[in-house]
């Protein structure tokens, strides 16, 4: 069963920036992976702490990350950010 992917308003804004930076295909590939299994590795993911405790991060490139939450009971992946390093 595939996962449903939802985007926050901030992630939607970030998606426009990614397209302009040439990272759209990389982000789309990661989103497809999240639809299949948000815990699949590789590519590796980090479990975040602090303000983003409970969220996960995957690298788009050296600077940018895709940050998301997994709502297991609802079978939903919520993309929080897709730009900068947790900023």
mmCIF file of C-alpha atoms in Angstrom:
data_model
loop_
_atom_site.group_PDB
_atom_site.id
_atom_site.type_symbol
_atom_site.label_atom_id
_atom_site.label_comp_id
_atom_site.label_asym_id
_atom_site.label_seq_id
_atom_site.Cartn_x
_atom_site.Cartn_y
_atom_site.Cartn_z
ATOM 1 C CA UNK A 1 0.000 0.000 0.000
ATOM 2 C CA UNK A 2 1.409 3.367 -0.952
ATOM 3 C CA UNK A 3 1.626 6.322 1.380
ATOM 4 C CA UNK A 4 -0.238 9.570 0.803
ATOM 5 C CA UNK A 5 2.067 12.608 0.585
ATOM 6 C CA UNK A 6 0.829 16.002 1.803
ATOM 7 C CA UNK A 7 2.713 19.303 1.586
ATOM 8 C CA UNK A 8 2.710 22.193 4.040
ATOM 9 C CA UNK A 9 2.310 25.686 2.632
ATOM 10 C CA UNK A 10 6.033 26.238 3.288
ATOM 11 C CA UNK A 11 6.955 23.078 1.356
ATOM 12 C CA UNK A 12 4.876 24.286 -1.591
ATOM 13 C CA UNK A 13 6.820 27.576 -1.604
ATOM 14 C CA UNK A 14 10.082 25.659 -1.288
ATOM 15 C CA UNK A 15 9.154 23.508 -4.318
ATOM 16 C CA UNK A 16 9.170 26.611 -6.506
ATOM 17 C CA UNK A 17 12.651 27.508 -5.281
ATOM 18 C CA UNK A 18 13.865 23.958 -5.947
ATOM 19 C CA UNK A 19 12.671 24.134 -9.542
ATOM 20 C CA UNK A 20 14.590 27.382 -10.032
ATOM 21 C CA UNK A 21 17.704 25.802 -8.467
ATOM 22 C CA UNK A 22 17.545 22.751 -10.733
ATOM 23 C CA UNK A 23 16.675 20.316 -7.921
ATOM 24 C CA UNK A 24 13.120 19.516 -8.986
ATOM 25 C CA UNK A 25 13.918 16.039 -10.369
ATOM 26 C CA UNK A 26 15.888 15.064 -7.267
ATOM 27 C CA UNK A 27 13.015 16.192 -5.010
ATOM 28 C CA UNK A 28 10.433 14.351 -7.127
ATOM 29 C CA UNK A 29 12.516 11.181 -6.884
ATOM 30 C CA UNK A 30 12.611 11.435 -3.094
ATOM 31 C CA UNK A 31 8.850 12.079 -2.938
ATOM 32 C CA UNK A 32 8.227 8.953 -5.049
ATOM 33 C CA UNK A 33 10.406 7.002 -2.625
ATOM 34 C CA UNK A 34 8.411 8.391 0.333
ATOM 35 C CA UNK A 35 5.168 7.278 -1.362
ATOM 36 C CA UNK A 36 6.511 3.721 -1.467
ATOM 37 C CA UNK A 37 8.175 3.561 1.964
ATOM 38 C CA UNK A 38 9.208 6.602 4.051
ATOM 39 C CA UNK A 39 11.654 4.442 6.036
ATOM 40 C CA UNK A 40 13.439 2.913 3.029
ATOM 41 C CA UNK A 41 17.202 3.130 3.080
ATOM 42 C CA UNK A 42 19.213 3.885 0.966
ATOM 43 C CA UNK A 43 19.210 6.783 0.486
ATOM 44 C CA UNK A 44 19.886 7.385 4.157
ATOM 45 C CA UNK A 45 17.655 9.547 6.326
ATOM 46 C CA UNK A 46 18.178 11.280 9.665
ATOM 47 C CA UNK A 47 15.785 11.340 12.575
ATOM 48 C CA UNK A 48 15.690 14.957 13.735
ATOM 49 C CA UNK A 49 15.775 16.270 17.304
ATOM 50 C CA UNK A 50 14.989 19.568 19.025
ATOM 51 C CA UNK A 51 12.305 21.727 17.409
ATOM 52 C CA UNK A 52 11.882 19.154 14.636
ATOM 53 C CA UNK A 53 11.785 16.121 16.934
ATOM 54 C CA UNK A 54 9.782 13.340 15.341
ATOM 55 C CA UNK A 55 10.587 14.522 11.808
ATOM 56 C CA UNK A 56 13.009 13.013 9.318
ATOM 57 C CA UNK A 57 15.416 14.541 6.825
ATOM 58 C CA UNK A 58 16.825 13.376 3.499
ATOM 59 C CA UNK A 59 19.549 15.168 1.589
ATOM 60 C CA UNK A 60 18.715 16.860 -1.738
ATOM 61 C CA UNK A 61 22.268 18.174 -2.054
ATOM 62 C CA UNK A 62 25.002 19.437 0.262
ATOM 63 C CA UNK A 63 22.883 22.420 1.359
ATOM 64 C CA UNK A 64 19.229 21.470 0.984
ATOM 65 C CA UNK A 65 17.130 18.856 2.737
ATOM 66 C CA UNK A 66 13.656 17.398 2.373
ATOM 67 C CA UNK A 67 12.162 17.387 5.891
ATOM 68 C CA UNK A 68 9.071 15.280 6.574
ATOM 69 C CA UNK A 69 6.894 13.683 9.257
ATOM 70 C CA UNK A 70 5.405 10.214 9.080
ATOM 71 C CA UNK A 71 1.860 9.787 10.406
ATOM 72 C CA UNK A 72 1.845 5.988 10.562
ATOM 73 C CA UNK A 73 -1.742 5.402 11.646
ATOM 74 C CA UNK A 74 -3.114 7.574 8.825
ATOM 75 C CA UNK A 75 -0.513 6.234 6.320
ATOM 76 C CA UNK A 76 0.466 9.834 5.486
ATOM 77 C CA UNK A 77 3.848 11.459 4.844
ATOM 78 C CA UNK A 78 3.752 15.204 5.520
ATOM 79 C CA UNK A 79 6.502 17.171 3.747
ATOM 80 C CA UNK A 80 7.424 20.126 5.976
ATOM 81 C CA UNK A 81 10.326 21.760 4.111
ATOM 82 C CA UNK A 82 12.337 21.281 0.945
ATOM 83 C CA UNK A 83 14.872 24.098 1.173
ATOM 84 C CA UNK A 84 17.927 25.004 3.264
ATOM 85 C CA UNK A 85 19.345 23.053 6.160
ATOM 86 C CA UNK A 86 16.365 22.934 8.572
ATOM 87 C CA UNK A 87 16.109 26.740 8.428
#
